[in-house]
Amino acid sequence: MAKTDNGIRIFQGLLILGNVVIGMCGIALTAECIFFVSDSYGLYPLLKATENDDIYAAAWIGIFVGFALLALSILGIIGVMKSNKTLLLVYIILMLITYAFEMASCITAATHRDFLTPNLFLKQMLERYENLDVDNNNDKWMNKGVTDTWDKLMLQNKCCGVNGALDWQNYTSAFRVTHSDADYPWPRKCCVLDAQGSPVSLDGCKLGVQGFYNSNGCYDVISGPMNRQAWGVSWFGFAILCWTFCVLLGTMFYWSRIEY
Amino acid sequence: ALLPYVPLVPPGALPGKVTATTFTLERPRCVFDRLANASDAVWLAVAFADASTTFKNPTSSTDVPPYEGLPTARAYMTLETAAAAYSCSAPGPAVLRVGVDTACDGRAPCNGPLPSPGPYRVKFLVMGCHGPKAETRWSEPILLRRARSPSTIDPAPARRSS
């Protein structure tokens, strides 16, 4: 009949449209997660040393889920156009598996964002910065990563410590073991440096005179990119999952109504 | 002679003015001009706060308690400077830092880092050829920073965010 025929056509059209959107979102998710994994801010060594780099794991899963969504959406479009029960069954099963992976990635990214507190980075900085006297090769490599990252952070962003330069005074640290408090109240990288890389006024820096040392903390520079990454992966992923859920339901309904 | 000047830590907001092993004092200006000649030396006497009442001014420049004797004598003298450096018109930094010399090679006077948080009291002593000529009053007790261990830091998150 013309009416049911039209109804079927519209339903097919909607499913195809839904799959096109899923495909495009898959590409976008892959691109977003590749951007995060490429670590343009150079903060990965800090996360690695906390042994809690799950937001990177979530981004890696996001890359592969994005590809899978793209491939499955093409399969879905073909299956709907041909009304082929086998193709659609394969599509539904694989889509459910992809759905589970993406759900895991989103929840991981969303919950692990909360672990990135200032105290976490403060403790890590105090224990690992310039701490070269370790036996374990793994620790030595992590400490080197933390030291190089902090040096780069302090130089490029003109900041000192996590909350401020006084972090180095309020707590003892591995840095303090090798650098005496009288000569280095805080690392030299906290000083305002001239073009050659030496402090403009070493005495001014040691005293903490405004203009000769960097008083603000680096926490915003660290947490900003990480929070954006975690937020981006998790909430875009949740949005994709909502849309995919509707399309999957429609596809299952369509599959159940196909007659051989 | 007892001068009414009281040495003090600069009141401004300088995070490095008191650290775990050093502290800073305002540079006294015009304080010693009346009593000191050009050949006199102004010393800084540093003593533990509870040992300041029993501190005896040395009778001559050779009798000055050294930095290395701080643990036993509970006091030492350092920062030997010509009196002209503290005159009204002398240029120079506005502060004196005590405890900055990490490379003392045994030659007195040594301005070495302080071994414990204190508290300490300081006074300036003008030494002439024949012994002490003038002194300022003792400062208020200066307590150095005590740093905590990083193991006291709790990295656990406070609350759930979205």
CSV table of C-alpha atoms in Angstrom, one decimal:
chain,number,residue,atom,x,y,z
A,1,MET,CA,0.0,0.0,0.0
A,2,ALA,CA,1.1,3.5,-0.7
A,3,LYS,CA,0.7,4.7,2.9
A,4,THR,CA,2.7,2.0,4.6
A,5,ASP,CA,5.2,2.2,1.7
A,6,ASN,CA,5.6,5.9,2.4
A,7,GLY,CA,5.9,5.2,6.2
A,8,ILE,CA,8.6,2.6,5.5
A,9,ARG,CA,10.5,5.0,3.2
A,10,ILE,CA,10.3,7.8,5.8
A,11,PHE,CA,11.5,5.4,8.5
A,12,GLN,CA,14.4,4.3,6.3
A,13,GLY,CA,15.2,7.9,5.6
A,14,LEU,CA,15.3,8.7,9.3
A,15,LEU,CA,17.6,5.7,10.0
A,16,ILE,CA,19.9,6.6,7.2
A,17,LEU,CA,20.0,10.2,8.4
A,18,GLY,CA,20.8,9.0,11.9
A,19,ASN,CA,23.6,6.8,10.6
A,20,VAL,CA,25.1,9.7,8.6
A,21,VAL,CA,25.1,11.8,11.8
A,22,ILE,CA,26.8,8.9,13.7
A,23,GLY,CA,29.4,8.7,11.0
A,24,MET,CA,30.2,12.3,11.1
A,25,CYS,CA,30.3,12.3,14.9
A,26,GLY,CA,32.7,9.4,14.7
A,27,ILE,CA,35.1,11.4,12.5
A,28,ALA,CA,34.8,14.3,14.9
A,29,LEU,CA,35.4,12.1,17.9
A,30,THR,CA,38.5,10.6,16.3
A,31,ALA,CA,39.9,14.0,15.4
A,32,GLU,CA,39.2,15.4,18.9
A,33,CYS,CA,40.9,12.4,20.6
A,34,ILE,CA,43.9,12.5,18.3
A,35,PHE,CA,44.3,16.2,19.2
A,36,PHE,CA,44.3,15.3,22.9
A,37,VAL,CA,46.6,12.3,22.6
A,38,SER,CA,49.1,14.4,20.7
A,39,ASP,CA,49.6,16.3,24.0
A,40,SER,CA,50.5,19.7,22.5
A,41,TYR,CA,50.9,21.2,26.0
A,42,GLY,CA,53.5,18.6,27.0
A,43,LEU,CA,51.7,17.7,30.2
A,44,TYR,CA,51.6,13.9,29.8
A,45,PRO,CA,54.8,13.3,31.9
A,46,LEU,CA,53.0,14.8,34.9
A,47,LEU,CA,50.1,12.5,34.5
A,48,LYS,CA,52.2,9.5,33.8
A,49,ALA,CA,54.1,10.1,37.1
A,50,THR,CA,50.9,10.2,39.0
A,51,GLU,CA,50.2,6.7,37.7
A,52,ASN,CA,46.7,7.9,37.0
A,53,ASP,CA,46.7,8.7,33.3
A,54,ASP,CA,43.2,7.3,32.6
A,55,ILE,CA,42.1,10.4,30.8
A,56,TYR,CA,44.6,9.5,28.1
A,57,ALA,CA,43.4,5.9,28.0
A,58,ALA,CA,39.9,7.4,27.5
A,59,ALA,CA,41.1,9.5,24.6
A,60,TRP,CA,42.9,6.5,23.0
A,61,ILE,CA,39.6,4.5,23.2
A,62,GLY,CA,37.9,7.5,21.7
A,63,ILE,CA,40.1,7.3,18.6
A,64,PHE,CA,39.2,3.7,17.9
A,65,VAL,CA,35.6,4.2,18.8
A,66,GLY,CA,35.3,7.0,16.3
A,67,PHE,CA,36.7,4.9,13.5
A,68,ALA,CA,34.4,2.1,14.5
A,69,LEU,CA,31.4,4.4,14.4
A,70,LEU,CA,32.2,5.6,11.0
A,71,ALA,CA,32.6,2.1,9.6
A,72,LEU,CA,29.4,0.9,11.3
A,73,SER,CA,27.4,3.8,10.1
A,74,ILE,CA,28.3,3.0,6.5
A,75,LEU,CA,27.3,-0.6,7.2
A,76,GLY,CA,24.1,0.6,8.8
A,77,ILE,CA,23.2,2.7,5.8
A,78,ILE,CA,23.8,-0.2,3.4
A,79,GLY,CA,21.8,-2.5,5.6
A,80,VAL,CA,18.8,-0.2,5.8
A,81,MET,CA,18.8,0.5,2.1
A,82,LYS,CA,18.9,-3.2,1.2
A,83,SER,CA,16.6,-4.2,4.2
A,84,ASN,CA,19.0,-7.1,4.8
A,85,LYS,CA,18.4,-8.8,8.1
A,86,THR,CA,21.9,-10.3,8.3
A,87,LEU,CA,23.6,-7.0,7.7
A,88,LEU,CA,21.5,-5.2,10.2
A,89,LEU,CA,22.0,-7.9,12.8
A,90,VAL,CA,25.8,-7.6,12.4
A,91,TYR,CA,25.4,-3.9,12.6
A,92,ILE,CA,23.4,-4.0,15.8
A,93,ILE,CA,25.8,-6.4,17.6
A,94,LEU,CA,28.9,-4.5,16.6
A,95,MET,CA,27.3,-1.2,17.5
A,96,LEU,CA,26.4,-2.5,21.0
A,97,ILE,CA,30.0,-3.5,21.5
A,98,THR,CA,31.2,-0.1,20.4
A,99,TYR,CA,28.6,1.5,22.6
A,100,ALA,CA,30.0,-0.3,25.6
A,101,PHE,CA,33.5,0.8,24.9
A,102,GLU,CA,32.5,4.4,24.4
A,103,MET,CA,30.5,4.4,27.6
A,104,ALA,CA,33.6,3.1,29.5
A,105,SER,CA,35.7,5.9,27.9
A,106,CYS,CA,33.2,8.6,28.8
A,107,ILE,CA,32.7,7.6,32.4
A,108,THR,CA,36.5,7.2,32.9
A,109,ALA,CA,37.2,10.6,31.5
A,110,ALA,CA,34.4,12.2,33.5
A,111,THR,CA,35.3,10.7,36.9
A,112,HIS,CA,39.1,11.0,36.6
A,113,ARG,CA,38.9,14.7,36.1
A,114,ASP,CA,38.2,15.0,39.8
A,115,PHE,CA,41.6,13.5,40.7
A,116,LEU,CA,43.5,16.3,39.2
A,117,THR,CA,43.7,18.4,42.4
A,118,PRO,CA,46.4,21.0,43.2
A,119,ASN,CA,47.6,18.8,46.0
A,120,LEU,CA,48.2,15.9,43.6
A,121,PHE,CA,50.6,18.0,41.5
A,122,LEU,CA,52.1,19.7,44.5
A,123,LYS,CA,53.1,16.5,46.1
A,124,GLN,CA,54.4,15.1,42.9
A,125,MET,CA,56.4,18.2,42.2
A,126,LEU,CA,58.0,18.2,45.7
A,127,GLU,CA,58.8,14.6,45.6
A,128,ARG,CA,60.0,14.3,42.0
A,129,TYR,CA,61.4,17.6,40.8
A,130,GLU,CA,65.2,17.4,40.5
A,131,ASN,CA,65.1,14.1,42.3
A,132,LEU,CA,67.8,12.2,40.5
A,133,ASP,CA,68.9,10.0,43.4
A,134,VAL,CA,66.7,7.0,42.8
A,135,ASP,CA,67.5,3.4,42.3
A,136,ASN,CA,64.6,2.3,40.2
A,137,ASN,CA,65.0,3.0,36.5
A,138,ASN,CA,61.3,3.6,36.1
A,139,ASP,CA,61.3,6.2,38.8
A,140,LYS,CA,64.4,7.9,37.4
A,141,TRP,CA,62.7,8.2,34.0
A,142,MET,CA,59.5,9.5,35.6
A,143,ASN,CA,61.4,12.0,37.7
A,144,LYS,CA,63.3,13.3,34.6
A,145,GLY,CA,60.0,13.7,32.8
A,146,VAL,CA,58.5,15.7,35.7
A,147,THR,CA,61.6,17.8,36.0
A,148,ASP,CA,61.8,18.6,32.3
A,149,THR,CA,58.0,19.4,32.2
A,150,TRP,CA,58.2,21.7,35.2
A,151,ASP,CA,61.2,23.5,33.8
A,152,LYS,CA,59.4,24.1,30.5
A,153,LEU,CA,56.2,25.1,32.3
A,154,MET,CA,57.9,27.6,34.6
A,155,LEU,CA,59.9,29.2,31.7
A,156,GLN,CA,57.1,29.4,29.2
A,157,ASN,CA,54.3,30.5,31.5
A,158,LYS,CA,56.3,32.6,34.0
A,159,CYS,CA,55.0,30.8,37.0
A,160,CYS,CA,56.4,29.1,40.0
A,161,GLY,CA,55.2,26.1,42.0
A,162,VAL,CA,51.7,24.9,42.0
A,163,ASN,CA,50.1,27.5,44.2
A,164,GLY,CA,53.0,30.0,44.2
A,165,ALA,CA,56.7,30.3,45.0
A,166,LEU,CA,56.0,29.8,48.6
A,167,ASP,CA,55.3,26.1,47.9
A,168,TRP,CA,59.0,25.6,47.9
A,169,GLN,CA,59.3,27.3,51.4
A,170,ASN,CA,56.3,25.7,53.1
A,171,TYR,CA,57.4,22.1,52.3
A,172,THR,CA,60.6,20.2,52.2
A,173,SER,CA,61.4,18.6,48.9
A,174,ALA,CA,63.8,16.5,46.9
A,175,PHE,CA,65.0,19.8,45.4
A,176,ARG,CA,65.8,21.1,48.9
A,177,VAL,CA,68.1,18.1,49.5
A,178,THR,CA,70.5,19.1,46.6
A,179,HIS,CA,69.9,22.9,46.6
A,180,SER,CA,70.4,24.8,49.9
A,181,ASP,CA,67.7,27.0,51.2
A,182,ALA,CA,70.0,30.0,51.5
A,183,ASP,CA,71.0,29.9,47.9
A,184,TYR,CA,67.8,28.6,46.4
A,185,PRO,CA,64.7,29.6,48.3
A,186,TRP,CA,63.0,28.5,45.1
A,187,PRO,CA,64.3,27.2,41.8
A,188,ARG,CA,66.2,29.6,39.5
A,189,LYS,CA,63.5,29.1,36.8
A,190,CYS,CA,61.1,31.0,39.1
A,191,CYS,CA,63.2,34.2,38.6
A,192,VAL,CA,62.6,36.7,35.9
A,193,LEU,CA,65.3,35.8,33.4
A,194,ASP,CA,67.0,38.0,30.8
A,195,ALA,CA,67.5,37.1,27.1
A,196,GLN,CA,70.5,34.9,28.0
A,197,GLY,CA,68.6,32.9,30.5
A,198,SER,CA,70.2,34.2,33.7
A,199,PRO,CA,68.2,36.0,36.5
A,200,VAL,CA,67.9,39.8,36.1
A,201,SER,CA,68.6,40.2,39.8
A,202,LEU,CA,69.5,37.2,41.7
A,203,ASP,CA,69.3,38.9,45.1
A,204,GLY,CA,65.9,40.4,44.2
A,205,CYS,CA,64.7,36.9,43.1
A,206,LYS,CA,65.9,35.3,46.3
A,207,LEU,CA,64.2,38.0,48.4
A,208,GLY,CA,61.0,37.8,46.5
A,209,VAL,CA,60.9,41.3,45.2
A,210,GLN,CA,58.0,41.9,42.8
A,211,GLY,CA,59.3,42.1,39.3
A,212,PHE,CA,62.3,39.9,39.8
A,213,TYR,CA,60.5,36.6,40.5
A,214,ASN,CA,57.3,34.9,39.3
A,215,SER,CA,54.9,34.8,42.2
A,216,ASN,CA,51.9,33.1,40.6
A,217,GLY,CA,51.3,29.4,40.6
A,218,CYS,CA,51.3,27.0,37.6
A,219,TYR,CA,48.2,25.1,38.6
A,220,ASP,CA,45.8,26.9,36.1
A,221,VAL,CA,48.2,26.2,33.3
A,222,ILE,CA,48.3,22.5,34.1
A,223,SER,CA,44.7,21.9,35.0
A,224,GLY,CA,43.2,24.0,32.2
A,225,PRO,CA,44.2,21.8,29.3
A,226,MET,CA,43.6,18.6,31.3
A,227,ASN,CA,40.1,19.6,32.3
A,228,ARG,CA,39.2,20.6,28.8
A,229,GLN,CA,40.5,17.2,27.5
A,230,ALA,CA,38.6,15.2,30.1
A,231,TRP,CA,35.4,17.3,29.6
A,232,GLY,CA,35.7,17.2,25.8
A,233,VAL,CA,36.1,13.4,25.6
A,234,SER,CA,33.5,12.6,28.2
A,235,TRP,CA,30.6,15.0,27.3
A,236,PHE,CA,31.0,14.7,23.5
A,237,GLY,CA,31.0,11.0,24.0
A,238,PHE,CA,27.9,11.1,26.1
A,239,ALA,CA,26.1,13.2,23.4
A,240,ILE,CA,27.1,10.6,20.7
A,241,LEU,CA,25.9,7.8,22.9
A,242,CYS,CA,22.5,9.5,23.4
A,243,TRP,CA,22.0,9.9,19.6
A,244,THR,CA,23.3,6.4,18.9
A,245,PHE,CA,20.9,4.9,21.4
A,246,CYS,CA,17.9,6.3,19.5
A,247,VAL,CA,19.3,5.2,16.2
A,248,LEU,CA,20.0,1.7,17.6
A,249,LEU,CA,16.4,1.4,18.9
A,250,GLY,CA,15.0,2.5,15.6
A,251,THR,CA,17.3,0.0,13.8
A,252,MET,CA,16.2,-2.9,16.1
A,253,PHE,CA,12.6,-2.0,15.5
A,254,TYR,CA,13.2,-1.9,11.8
A,255,TRP,CA,15.0,-5.2,11.9
A,256,SER,CA,12.2,-6.9,13.7
A,257,ARG,CA,9.7,-5.7,11.1
A,258,ILE,CA,11.7,-7.0,8.1
A,259,GLU,CA,10.1,-10.1,6.5
A,260,TYR,CA,12.2,-12.4,4.5
B,1,ALA,CA,76.5,53.4,75.0
B,2,LEU,CA,73.0,52.0,74.2
B,3,LEU,CA,71.3,53.3,71.1
B,4,PRO,CA,67.5,53.3,71.1
B,5,TYR,CA,67.4,51.7,67.5
B,6,VAL,CA,65.7,48.3,67.4
B,7,PRO,CA,66.7,46.0,64.5
B,8,LEU,CA,63.7,44.7,62.7
B,9,VAL,CA,62.7,42.5,59.8
B,10,PRO,CA,61.3,44.6,56.9
B,11,PRO,CA,57.5,44.9,57.3
B,12,GLY,CA,56.8,44.7,53.5
B,13,ALA,CA,55.4,41.7,51.7
B,14,LEU,CA,58.6,39.9,50.6
B,15,PRO,CA,58.2,36.1,50.7
B,16,GLY,CA,61.9,35.6,50.9
B,17,LYS,CA,62.5,37.8,53.8
B,18,VAL,CA,62.4,34.9,56.3
B,19,THR,CA,63.3,31.4,55.0
B,20,ALA,CA,64.2,28.2,56.7
B,21,THR,CA,67.8,29.2,57.2
B,22,THR,CA,68.1,32.9,56.5
B,23,PHE,CA,66.4,36.1,57.5
B,24,THR,CA,66.5,39.7,56.4
B,25,LEU,CA,66.9,42.9,58.4
B,26,GLU,CA,66.3,46.5,57.5
B,27,ARG,CA,69.5,48.3,56.9
B,28,PRO,CA,70.1,50.8,59.7
B,29,ARG,CA,70.7,54.3,58.3
B,30,CYS,CA,72.1,57.3,60.2
B,31,VAL,CA,72.0,55.2,63.4
B,32,PHE,CA,75.7,55.0,64.2
B,33,ASP,CA,76.9,58.4,62.7
B,34,ARG,CA,76.9,60.2,66.0
B,35,LEU,CA,79.1,57.7,67.9
B,36,ALA,CA,81.2,55.9,65.3
B,37,ASN,CA,84.4,56.9,63.5
B,38,ALA,CA,85.4,55.9,60.1
B,39,SER,CA,87.7,53.2,61.4
B,40,ASP,CA,85.1,51.5,63.6
B,41,ALA,CA,83.3,48.3,62.5
B,42,VAL,CA,79.7,47.5,63.0
B,43,TRP,CA,78.9,43.9,63.8
B,44,LEU,CA,75.7,42.0,64.0
B,45,ALA,CA,75.3,39.8,67.0
B,46,VAL,CA,72.9,36.9,66.6
B,47,ALA,CA,71.8,34.9,69.6
B,48,PHE,CA,69.1,32.4,70.4
B,49,ALA,CA,66.2,34.3,72.0
B,50,ASP,CA,66.7,32.6,75.3
B,51,ALA,CA,70.4,33.4,75.3
B,52,SER,CA,70.2,37.1,74.5
B,53,THR,CA,70.0,38.1,78.1
B,54,THR,CA,73.2,36.3,79.0
B,55,PHE,CA,75.2,37.6,75.9
B,56,LYS,CA,78.4,39.3,76.9
B,57,ASN,CA,79.8,41.9,74.5
B,58,PRO,CA,83.3,40.8,73.4
B,59,THR,CA,86.1,42.9,74.7
B,60,SER,CA,88.0,43.1,71.5
B,61,SER,CA,87.8,42.2,67.8
B,62,THR,CA,89.8,39.1,68.3
B,63,ASP,CA,87.4,37.9,71.0
B,64,VAL,CA,84.3,37.8,68.8
B,65,PRO,CA,82.2,34.6,69.0
B,66,PRO,CA,82.5,32.8,65.6
B,67,TYR,CA,79.6,31.4,63.5
B,68,GLU,CA,80.9,27.9,64.1
B,69,GLY,CA,80.4,28.3,67.8
B,70,LEU,CA,76.7,28.9,67.6
B,71,PRO,CA,75.5,25.5,68.9
B,72,THR,CA,77.6,25.7,72.1
B,73,ALA,CA,77.9,29.4,72.7
B,74,ARG,CA,74.3,30.0,71.6
B,75,ALA,CA,75.4,33.2,69.9
B,76,TYR,CA,77.8,34.5,67.3
B,77,MET,CA,78.7,37.7,65.5
B,78,THR,CA,78.8,38.4,61.8
B,79,LEU,CA,78.4,40.9,59.0
B,80,GLU,CA,81.4,42.9,60.0
B,81,THR,CA,81.0,46.2,58.1
B,82,ALA,CA,82.7,49.6,58.2
B,83,ALA,CA,80.6,52.1,60.0
B,84,ALA,CA,80.7,54.3,56.9
B,85,ALA,CA,78.5,51.9,55.1
B,86,TYR,CA,75.6,52.7,57.5
B,87,SER,CA,75.9,56.4,57.3
B,88,CYS,CA,73.0,58.6,56.1
B,89,SER,CA,74.4,59.1,52.6
B,90,ALA,CA,75.8,55.7,51.9
B,91,PRO,CA,74.3,53.9,48.9
B,92,GLY,CA,73.4,50.2,49.0
B,93,PRO,CA,70.6,47.8,49.3
B,94,ALA,CA,67.8,48.5,51.7
B,95,VAL,CA,68.1,45.2,53.4
B,96,LEU,CA,70.7,43.0,55.0
B,97,ARG,CA,70.4,39.2,54.6
B,98,VAL,CA,71.7,37.0,57.4
B,99,GLY,CA,72.6,33.4,56.5
B,100,VAL,CA,73.4,33.7,52.8
B,101,ASP,CA,77.0,32.6,52.8
B,102,THR,CA,77.0,28.9,52.0
B,103,ALA,CA,80.7,28.9,51.1
B,104,CYS,CA,82.4,30.0,54.3
B,105,ASP,CA,86.0,28.7,54.3
B,106,GLY,CA,86.7,29.1,57.9
B,107,ARG,CA,87.7,32.7,57.7
B,108,ALA,CA,85.8,34.8,60.2
B,109,PRO,CA,83.4,36.5,60.0
B,110,CYS,CA,81.1,33.9,58.5
B,111,ASN,CA,77.5,34.8,57.5
B,112,GLY,CA,76.5,31.2,57.3
B,113,PRO,CA,73.0,29.7,57.2
B,114,LEU,CA,71.3,29.3,60.5
B,115,PRO,CA,71.0,25.7,61.6
B,116,SER,CA,67.7,25.8,63.4
B,117,PRO,CA,64.4,27.7,63.2
B,118,GLY,CA,65.3,29.7,66.3
B,119,PRO,CA,63.8,32.0,67.5
B,120,TYR,CA,66.7,34.4,67.3
B,121,ARG,CA,67.3,38.0,68.5
B,122,VAL,CA,69.9,40.3,66.9
B,123,LYS,CA,71.5,43.6,67.8
B,124,PHE,CA,74.2,45.7,66.2
B,125,LEU,CA,77.4,46.3,68.0
B,126,VAL,CA,79.9,49.0,67.2
B,127,MET,CA,83.5,47.8,67.9
B,128,GLY,CA,86.3,50.3,68.0
B,129,CYS,CA,90.0,49.7,68.5
B,130,HIS,CA,89.7,49.3,72.2
B,131,GLY,CA,86.5,47.3,72.4
B,132,PRO,CA,82.8,47.8,72.1
B,133,LYS,CA,81.7,51.5,71.8
B,134,ALA,CA,78.0,51.3,71.3
B,135,GLU,CA,75.2,48.8,70.8
B,136,THR,CA,71.5,48.9,69.7
B,137,ARG,CA,68.7,47.2,71.6
B,138,TRP,CA,67.9,43.6,71.0
B,139,SER,CA,65.3,42.9,68.3
B,140,GLU,CA,62.0,41.1,68.7
B,141,PRO,CA,62.4,37.3,68.4
B,142,ILE,CA,62.7,36.2,64.8
B,143,LEU,CA,61.3,32.8,64.1
B,144,LEU,CA,62.4,31.1,60.9
B,145,ARG,CA,60.2,29.0,58.6
B,146,ARG,CA,59.6,25.4,59.4
B,147,ALA,CA,58.9,23.4,56.3
B,148,ARG,CA,56.5,20.5,56.4
B,149,SER,CA,57.2,17.2,54.7
B,150,PRO,CA,55.3,16.5,51.5
B,151,SER,CA,54.0,13.3,52.9
B,152,THR,CA,51.5,15.4,54.9
B,153,ILE,CA,49.9,16.5,51.6
B,154,ASP,CA,46.6,14.7,50.9
B,155,PRO,CA,46.0,14.5,47.2
B,156,ALA,CA,42.5,13.1,47.5
B,157,PRO,CA,39.8,15.0,45.6
B,158,ALA,CA,37.4,17.0,47.7
B,159,ARG,CA,34.2,16.6,45.9
B,160,ARG,CA,32.7,15.4,42.6
B,161,SER,CA,32.5,17.9,39.8
B,162,SER,CA,30.9,17.4,36.4
